[in-house]
């Protein structure tokens, strides 16, 4: 992501070994619940894990092929839909981008996700916030509502940008 600020930023990209380890773990958790980690699903998650930061869907489509060829958009969107439902990937609506879950490693399951988004460098940090602590779970239950997934987005400045500004 392009930074409007000119100070140095932390590189959050994951190493190839780390990406491979998480991919295998997510695949194992899918298989154990009777779901298939197809090649497109694995590839999309690999791209997001490697980036270590939010990526727009059209960039995932463009980077999809190992030899630089683009994917068919529905292939990527279907993979994203699956990975989001599994809790392995989250969509951050305010920046219309997707990011690999960083709160649960390879032990993925559906969960409420809360993001702290830096408006200076564009970095995002996922923090674990139990739905019960937001009061949203109880409110939904009282309304007879079945929440499928929740993503909270907080905008501001990361610790790094606050000291560097
Ligand atoms: Zn998560
Ligand atoms: Zn920042
Ligand atoms: Zn900054």
mmCIF file of C-alpha atoms and ligand atoms in Angstrom:
data_model
loop_
_atom_site.group_PDB
_atom_site.id
_atom_site.type_symbol
_atom_site.label_atom_id
_atom_site.label_comp_id
_atom_site.label_asym_id
_atom_site.label_seq_id
_atom_site.Cartn_x
_atom_site.Cartn_y
_atom_site.Cartn_z
ATOM 1 C CA UNK A 1 0.000 0.000 0.000
ATOM 2 C CA UNK A 2 1.302 3.476 -0.817
ATOM 3 C CA UNK A 3 2.123 5.616 2.201
ATOM 4 C CA UNK A 4 1.390 9.301 2.151
ATOM 5 C CA UNK A 5 3.991 9.775 4.915
ATOM 6 C CA UNK A 6 7.710 9.737 4.129
ATOM 7 C CA UNK A 7 9.131 8.072 7.248
ATOM 8 C CA UNK A 8 10.113 4.393 7.334
ATOM 9 C CA UNK A 9 7.486 1.762 7.949
ATOM 10 C CA UNK A 10 7.615 -1.747 9.250
ATOM 11 C CA UNK A 11 7.634 -4.494 6.651
ATOM 12 C CA UNK A 12 4.894 -6.917 7.570
ATOM 13 C CA UNK A 13 5.403 -9.419 4.749
ATOM 14 C CA UNK A 14 5.656 -13.038 5.915
ATOM 15 C CA UNK A 15 8.484 -15.379 4.978
ATOM 16 C CA UNK A 16 7.810 -18.186 2.485
ATOM 17 C CA UNK A 17 8.241 -20.792 5.225
ATOM 18 C CA UNK A 18 5.756 -19.074 7.490
ATOM 19 C CA UNK A 19 3.229 -18.739 4.640
ATOM 20 C CA UNK A 20 3.606 -22.442 3.821
ATOM 21 C CA UNK A 21 3.117 -23.444 7.463
ATOM 22 C CA UNK A 22 -0.084 -21.369 7.808
ATOM 23 C CA UNK A 23 -1.439 -22.641 4.458
ATOM 24 C CA UNK A 24 -0.952 -26.249 5.544
ATOM 25 C CA UNK A 25 -2.610 -25.555 8.891
ATOM 26 C CA UNK A 26 -5.631 -23.835 7.311
ATOM 27 C CA UNK A 27 -5.944 -26.651 4.782
ATOM 28 C CA UNK A 28 -5.869 -29.254 7.566
ATOM 29 C CA UNK A 29 -8.568 -27.408 9.521
ATOM 30 C CA UNK A 30 -10.765 -27.206 6.373
ATOM 31 C CA UNK A 31 -10.318 -30.906 5.619
ATOM 32 C CA UNK A 32 -11.082 -31.862 9.224
ATOM 33 C CA UNK A 33 -14.449 -30.131 8.824
ATOM 34 C CA UNK A 34 -15.200 -31.736 5.476
ATOM 35 C CA UNK A 35 -14.359 -28.717 3.320
ATOM 36 C CA UNK A 36 -11.954 -28.633 0.417
ATOM 37 C CA UNK A 37 -8.992 -26.306 0.136
ATOM 38 C CA UNK A 38 -9.026 -26.069 -3.662
ATOM 39 C CA UNK A 39 -6.035 -24.730 -5.595
ATOM 40 C CA UNK A 40 -7.632 -21.271 -6.159
ATOM 41 C CA UNK A 41 -8.558 -20.973 -2.470
ATOM 42 C CA UNK A 42 -5.019 -21.873 -1.453
ATOM 43 C CA UNK A 43 -3.499 -19.511 -4.002
ATOM 44 C CA UNK A 44 -5.619 -16.525 -2.906
ATOM 45 C CA UNK A 45 -4.769 -17.150 0.753
ATOM 46 C CA UNK A 46 -1.093 -17.518 -0.179
ATOM 47 C CA UNK A 47 -1.129 -14.112 -1.925
ATOM 48 C CA UNK A 48 -2.765 -12.461 1.105
ATOM 49 C CA UNK A 49 -0.437 -14.130 3.619
ATOM 50 C CA UNK A 50 2.618 -13.177 1.587
ATOM 51 C CA UNK A 51 1.509 -9.544 1.281
ATOM 52 C CA UNK A 52 0.966 -9.259 5.037
ATOM 53 C CA UNK A 53 -1.245 -6.218 4.406
ATOM 54 C CA UNK A 54 -4.662 -5.568 2.857
ATOM 55 C CA UNK A 55 -4.861 -6.210 -0.883
ATOM 56 C CA UNK A 56 -7.589 -5.092 -3.304
ATOM 57 C CA UNK A 57 -9.474 -7.813 -5.132
ATOM 58 C CA UNK A 58 -8.281 -6.590 -8.528
ATOM 59 C CA UNK A 59 -4.659 -6.916 -7.398
ATOM 60 C CA UNK A 60 -5.340 -10.501 -6.313
ATOM 61 C CA UNK A 61 -6.865 -11.176 -9.740
ATOM 62 C CA UNK A 62 -3.832 -9.643 -11.473
ATOM 63 C CA UNK A 63 -1.266 -11.517 -9.338
ATOM 64 C CA UNK A 64 -3.116 -14.837 -9.318
ATOM 65 C CA UNK A 65 -1.126 -16.740 -11.947
ATOM 66 C CA UNK A 66 2.321 -17.966 -10.952
ATOM 67 C CA UNK A 67 3.559 -16.799 -14.361
ATOM 68 C CA UNK A 68 1.869 -13.433 -14.176
ATOM 69 C CA UNK A 69 -1.370 -14.239 -15.956
ATOM 70 C CA UNK A 70 -4.562 -12.859 -14.428
ATOM 71 C CA UNK A 71 -7.328 -15.026 -13.001
ATOM 72 C CA UNK A 72 -10.964 -14.977 -14.020
ATOM 73 C CA UNK A 73 -12.541 -12.595 -11.456
ATOM 74 C CA UNK A 74 -15.240 -15.083 -10.290
ATOM 75 C CA UNK A 75 -12.489 -17.570 -9.401
ATOM 76 C CA UNK A 76 -10.933 -15.086 -7.001
ATOM 77 C CA UNK A 77 -14.227 -13.784 -5.604
ATOM 78 C CA UNK A 78 -15.491 -17.317 -4.915
ATOM 79 C CA UNK A 79 -12.209 -18.179 -3.170
ATOM 80 C CA UNK A 80 -12.435 -14.987 -1.084
ATOM 81 C CA UNK A 81 -16.028 -15.758 -0.135
ATOM 82 C CA UNK A 82 -14.988 -19.211 1.111
ATOM 83 C CA UNK A 83 -11.924 -17.958 2.989
ATOM 84 C CA UNK A 84 -13.933 -15.164 4.607
ATOM 85 C CA UNK A 85 -16.607 -17.598 5.754
ATOM 86 C CA UNK A 86 -13.866 -19.800 7.255
ATOM 87 C CA UNK A 87 -12.377 -16.825 9.118
ATOM 88 C CA UNK A 88 -9.048 -17.146 7.295
ATOM 89 C CA UNK A 89 -9.538 -13.829 5.489
ATOM 90 C CA UNK A 90 -11.373 -10.622 6.375
ATOM 91 C CA UNK A 91 -12.782 -7.898 4.173
ATOM 92 C CA UNK A 92 -12.104 -4.380 5.399
ATOM 93 C CA UNK A 93 -14.983 -2.422 3.898
ATOM 94 C CA UNK A 94 -13.675 1.096 4.535
ATOM 95 C CA UNK A 95 -10.641 0.486 2.312
ATOM 96 C CA UNK A 96 -12.348 -2.168 0.138
ATOM 97 C CA UNK A 97 -9.523 -4.642 0.574
ATOM 98 C CA UNK A 98 -8.968 -8.146 1.891
ATOM 99 C CA UNK A 99 -6.429 -9.242 4.476
ATOM 100 C CA UNK A 100 -5.363 -12.626 5.831
ATOM 101 C CA UNK A 101 -6.444 -13.191 9.427
ATOM 102 C CA UNK A 102 -3.528 -12.535 11.756
ATOM 103 C CA UNK A 103 -5.299 -13.225 15.033
ATOM 104 C CA UNK A 104 -5.678 -16.975 14.788
ATOM 105 C CA UNK A 105 -2.718 -18.208 12.750
ATOM 106 C CA UNK A 106 -3.605 -21.497 11.124
ATOM 107 C CA UNK A 107 -6.252 -22.339 13.734
ATOM 108 C CA UNK A 108 -9.006 -20.615 11.778
ATOM 109 C CA UNK A 109 -12.664 -20.487 12.631
ATOM 110 C CA UNK A 110 -15.376 -17.916 12.143
ATOM 111 C CA UNK A 111 -14.811 -15.007 14.520
ATOM 112 C CA UNK A 112 -15.577 -11.339 14.974
ATOM 113 C CA UNK A 113 -12.649 -9.326 13.673
ATOM 114 C CA UNK A 114 -11.599 -5.874 14.814
ATOM 115 C CA UNK A 115 -9.098 -3.837 12.835
ATOM 116 C CA UNK A 116 -7.010 -0.835 13.811
ATOM 117 C CA UNK A 117 -6.281 0.956 10.543
ATOM 118 C CA UNK A 118 -3.555 3.590 10.277
ATOM 119 C CA UNK A 119 -4.633 6.432 7.997
ATOM 120 C CA UNK A 120 -0.995 7.546 7.746
ATOM 121 C CA UNK A 121 0.840 4.426 6.525
ATOM 122 C CA UNK A 122 -2.144 2.225 5.696
ATOM 123 C CA UNK A 123 -1.036 -0.546 8.039
ATOM 124 C CA UNK A 124 -3.733 -2.616 9.677
ATOM 125 C CA UNK A 125 -3.601 -4.603 12.888
ATOM 126 C CA UNK A 126 -6.177 -7.195 13.791
ATOM 127 C CA UNK A 127 -7.051 -7.338 17.452
ATOM 128 C CA UNK A 128 -9.048 -10.073 19.110
ATOM 129 C CA UNK A 129 -12.267 -8.652 20.534
ATOM 130 C CA UNK A 130 -14.842 -11.158 21.759
ATOM 131 C CA UNK A 131 -18.270 -10.369 20.305
ATOM 132 C CA UNK A 132 -19.684 -10.581 23.829
ATOM 133 C CA UNK A 133 -17.524 -7.628 24.870
ATOM 134 C CA UNK A 134 -18.965 -5.451 22.136
ATOM 135 C CA UNK A 135 -22.450 -6.038 23.464
ATOM 136 C CA UNK A 136 -23.430 -6.773 19.882
ATOM 137 C CA UNK A 137 -23.890 -10.476 20.471
ATOM 138 C CA UNK A 138 -26.403 -9.879 23.256
ATOM 139 C CA UNK A 139 -28.221 -7.172 21.277
ATOM 140 C CA UNK A 140 -28.470 -9.488 18.276
ATOM 141 C CA UNK A 141 -29.739 -12.339 20.399
ATOM 142 C CA UNK A 142 -32.399 -10.090 21.945
ATOM 143 C CA UNK A 143 -33.492 -9.091 18.446
ATOM 144 C CA UNK A 144 -33.606 -12.724 17.346
ATOM 145 C CA UNK A 145 -30.842 -12.009 14.869
ATOM 146 C CA UNK A 146 -28.251 -14.544 13.766
ATOM 147 C CA UNK A 147 -25.000 -12.691 13.034
ATOM 148 C CA UNK A 148 -22.904 -14.461 10.406
ATOM 149 C CA UNK A 149 -19.843 -12.297 10.665
ATOM 150 C CA UNK A 150 -18.764 -9.008 12.194
ATOM 151 C CA UNK A 151 -15.896 -6.725 11.273
ATOM 152 C CA UNK A 152 -15.160 -3.627 13.351
ATOM 153 C CA UNK A 153 -12.913 -0.946 11.851
ATOM 154 C CA UNK A 154 -11.122 1.707 13.895
ATOM 155 C CA UNK A 155 -9.286 4.467 12.036
ATOM 156 C CA UNK A 156 -6.429 6.561 13.383
ATOM 157 C CA UNK A 157 -2.642 6.520 13.619
ATOM 158 C CA UNK A 158 -0.495 3.518 14.491
ATOM 159 C CA UNK A 159 2.080 3.773 17.293
ATOM 160 C CA UNK A 160 4.874 3.948 14.725
ATOM 161 C CA UNK A 161 3.336 6.889 12.846
ATOM 162 C CA UNK A 162 2.557 8.766 16.063
ATOM 163 C CA UNK A 163 6.225 8.909 17.092
ATOM 164 C CA UNK A 164 7.549 9.421 13.562
ATOM 165 C CA UNK A 165 5.198 12.216 12.506
HETATM 166 ZN ZN1 LIG B 1 -9.221 -12.801 12.157
HETATM 167 ZN ZN1 LIG B 2 1.068 4.070 10.543
HETATM 168 ZN ZN1 LIG B 3 3.202 7.042 8.792
#
